[in-house]
Coordinates of C-alpha atoms in Angstrom, one line a residue:
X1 CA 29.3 21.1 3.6
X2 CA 32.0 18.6 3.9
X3 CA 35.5 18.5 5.5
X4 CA 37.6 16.6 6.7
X5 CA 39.0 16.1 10.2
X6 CA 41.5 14.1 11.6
X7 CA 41.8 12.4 8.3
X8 CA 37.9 12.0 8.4
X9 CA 35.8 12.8 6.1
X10 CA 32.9 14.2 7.5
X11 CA 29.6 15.0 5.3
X12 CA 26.3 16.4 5.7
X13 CA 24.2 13.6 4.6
X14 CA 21.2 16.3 3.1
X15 CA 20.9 16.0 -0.7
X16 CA 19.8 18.0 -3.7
X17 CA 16.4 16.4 -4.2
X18 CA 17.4 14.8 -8.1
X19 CA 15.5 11.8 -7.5
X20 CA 11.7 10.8 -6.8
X21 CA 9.4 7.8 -6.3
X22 CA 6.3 7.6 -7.3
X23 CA 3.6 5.0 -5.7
X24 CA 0.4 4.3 -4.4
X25 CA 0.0 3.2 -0.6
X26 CA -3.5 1.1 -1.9
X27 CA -4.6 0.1 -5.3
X28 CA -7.8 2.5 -5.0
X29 CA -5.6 5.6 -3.8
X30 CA -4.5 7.9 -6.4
X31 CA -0.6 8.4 -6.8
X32 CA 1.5 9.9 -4.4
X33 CA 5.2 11.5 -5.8
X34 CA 7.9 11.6 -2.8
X35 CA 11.5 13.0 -3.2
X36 CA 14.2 11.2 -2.0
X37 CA 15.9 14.0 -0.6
X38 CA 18.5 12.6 2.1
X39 CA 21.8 10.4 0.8
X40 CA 20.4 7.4 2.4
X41 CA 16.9 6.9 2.1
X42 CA 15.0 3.8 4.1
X43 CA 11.6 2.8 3.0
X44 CA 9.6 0.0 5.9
X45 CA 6.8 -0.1 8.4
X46 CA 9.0 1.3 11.5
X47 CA 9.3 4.8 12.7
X48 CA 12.4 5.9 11.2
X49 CA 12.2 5.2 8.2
X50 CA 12.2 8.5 6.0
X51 CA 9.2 6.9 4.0
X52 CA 7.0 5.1 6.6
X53 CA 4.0 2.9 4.8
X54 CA 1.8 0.6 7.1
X55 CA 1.2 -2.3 4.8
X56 CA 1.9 -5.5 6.9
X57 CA 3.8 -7.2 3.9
X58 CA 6.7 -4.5 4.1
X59 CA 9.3 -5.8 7.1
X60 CA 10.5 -2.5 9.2
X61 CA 12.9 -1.3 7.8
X62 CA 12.7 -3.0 4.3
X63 CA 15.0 -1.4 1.7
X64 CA 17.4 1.6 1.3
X65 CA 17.8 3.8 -1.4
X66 CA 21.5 5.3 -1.1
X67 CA 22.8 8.7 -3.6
X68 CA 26.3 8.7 -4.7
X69 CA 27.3 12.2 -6.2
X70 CA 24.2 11.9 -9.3
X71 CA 23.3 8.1 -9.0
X72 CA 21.4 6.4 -6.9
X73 CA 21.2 2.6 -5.6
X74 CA 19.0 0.8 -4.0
X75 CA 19.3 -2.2 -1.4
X76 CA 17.1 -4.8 0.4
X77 CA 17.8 -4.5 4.2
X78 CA 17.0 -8.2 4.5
X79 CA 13.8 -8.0 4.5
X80 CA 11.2 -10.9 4.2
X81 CA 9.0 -10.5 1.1
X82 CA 12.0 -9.6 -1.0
X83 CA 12.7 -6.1 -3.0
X84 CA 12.7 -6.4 -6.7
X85 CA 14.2 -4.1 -9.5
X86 CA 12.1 -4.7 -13.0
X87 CA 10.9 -8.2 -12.1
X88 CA 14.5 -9.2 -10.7
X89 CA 15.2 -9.5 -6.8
X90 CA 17.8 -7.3 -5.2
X91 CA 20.2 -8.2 -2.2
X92 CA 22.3 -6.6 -0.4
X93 CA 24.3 -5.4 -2.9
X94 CA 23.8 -1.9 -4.2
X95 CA 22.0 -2.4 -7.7
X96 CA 22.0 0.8 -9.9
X97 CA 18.8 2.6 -10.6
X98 CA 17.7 4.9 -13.8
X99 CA 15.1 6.8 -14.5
X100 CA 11.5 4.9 -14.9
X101 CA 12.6 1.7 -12.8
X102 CA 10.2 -0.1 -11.7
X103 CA 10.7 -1.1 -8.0
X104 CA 8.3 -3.4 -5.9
X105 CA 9.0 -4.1 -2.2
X106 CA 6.3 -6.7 -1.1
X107 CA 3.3 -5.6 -2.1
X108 CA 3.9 -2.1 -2.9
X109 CA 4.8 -1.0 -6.2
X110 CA 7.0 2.3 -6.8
X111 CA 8.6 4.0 -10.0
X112 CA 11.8 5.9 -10.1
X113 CA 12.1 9.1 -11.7
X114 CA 15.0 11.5 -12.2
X115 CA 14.2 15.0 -11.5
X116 CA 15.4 17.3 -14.8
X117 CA 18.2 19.5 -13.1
X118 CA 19.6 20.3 -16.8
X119 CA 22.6 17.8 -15.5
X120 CA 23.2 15.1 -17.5
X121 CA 22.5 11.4 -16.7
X122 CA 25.5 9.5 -16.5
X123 CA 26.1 7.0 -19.0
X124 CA 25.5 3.3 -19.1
X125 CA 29.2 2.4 -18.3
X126 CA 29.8 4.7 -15.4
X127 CA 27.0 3.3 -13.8
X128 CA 28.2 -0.1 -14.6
X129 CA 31.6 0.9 -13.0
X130 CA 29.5 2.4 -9.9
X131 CA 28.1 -0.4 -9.2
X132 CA 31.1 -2.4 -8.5
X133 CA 32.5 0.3 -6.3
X134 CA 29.9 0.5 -3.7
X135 CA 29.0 -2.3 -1.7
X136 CA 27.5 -3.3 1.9
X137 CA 27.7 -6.6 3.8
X138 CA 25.2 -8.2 4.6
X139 CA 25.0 -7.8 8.7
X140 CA 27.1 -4.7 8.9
X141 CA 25.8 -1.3 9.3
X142 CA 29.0 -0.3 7.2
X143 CA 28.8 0.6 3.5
X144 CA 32.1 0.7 1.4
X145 CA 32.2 3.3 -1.2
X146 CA 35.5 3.2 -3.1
X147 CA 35.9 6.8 -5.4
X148 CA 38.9 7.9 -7.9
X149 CA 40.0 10.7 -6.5
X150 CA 38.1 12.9 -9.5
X151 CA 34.4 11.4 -8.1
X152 CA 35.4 12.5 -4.8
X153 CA 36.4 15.6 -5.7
X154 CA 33.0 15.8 -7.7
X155 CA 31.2 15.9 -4.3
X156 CA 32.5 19.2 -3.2
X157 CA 30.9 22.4 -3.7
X158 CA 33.6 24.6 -2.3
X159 CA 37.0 23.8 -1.1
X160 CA 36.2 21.3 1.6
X161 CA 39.9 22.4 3.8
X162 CA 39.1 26.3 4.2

């Protein structure tokens, strides 16, 4: 539940689970399906990470999967072999995932899928417009989210000022 206080908004940072990653920690191991079930979602070597893989090509904490409302991002968190989305490398920008991306983060190779809620994916320019609205600088352990009013409103599931 979310309020706000003080001007504040405050929010529980657990998630629906509508998005999962599929991978395999070796190329002999079978497949392994993971939800990504918290709004920010780190993926490295380190403990603390919510998905914690030991290969010594991953840097500690190496990338960050982040929800807004039905969409999810992804991020590198400067790591040192690089994070790509479908061949292209990421930054620290927030780069807009759908469903079936292919995502590779050194040597480990994952797949995004979108968990069928009966919602419907947004489309191809509200994603576009996401995009530009959420951003994080490199350095900073700040991320700016910038919402109309409506998207913020969208987040609520009750009336966030009883």
């Amino acid at each position: 539940m979310s309020r706000v206080v003080s001007g504040t908004l405050e929010m529980n940072l657990s998630s629906p689970i509508l998005w999962q990653l599929t991978y395999s920690p070796e190329r002999e191991q079978p497949a392994r399906t993971v939800d990504i079930d918290s709004v920010r979602f780190r993926v490295g070597r380190r403990d603390g990470a919510e998905l914690i893989l030991r290969s010594p090509q991953l840097s500690g904490l190496h990338a960050e999967f982040v929800m807004v409302g039905m969409r999810l991002f992804i991020r590198d968190l400067a790591s040192t072999n690089g994070t790509y989305v479908n061949g292209k490398r990421v930054g620290y920008r927030d780069t807009p995932l759908r469903d079936g991306d292919h995502i590779r983060m050194a040597n480990v190779e994952f797949t995004v899928h979108r968990r069928h809620s009966g919602i419907a994916p947004p489309s191809e320019s509200e994603l576009e417009s996401e995009s530009e609205s959420v951003r994080h600088e490199p350095g900073s352990k700040t991320t700016v989210m910038e919402f109309p009013q409506i998207a913020l409103d969208s987040l609520f599931t009750g009336n966030p000022f009883a």
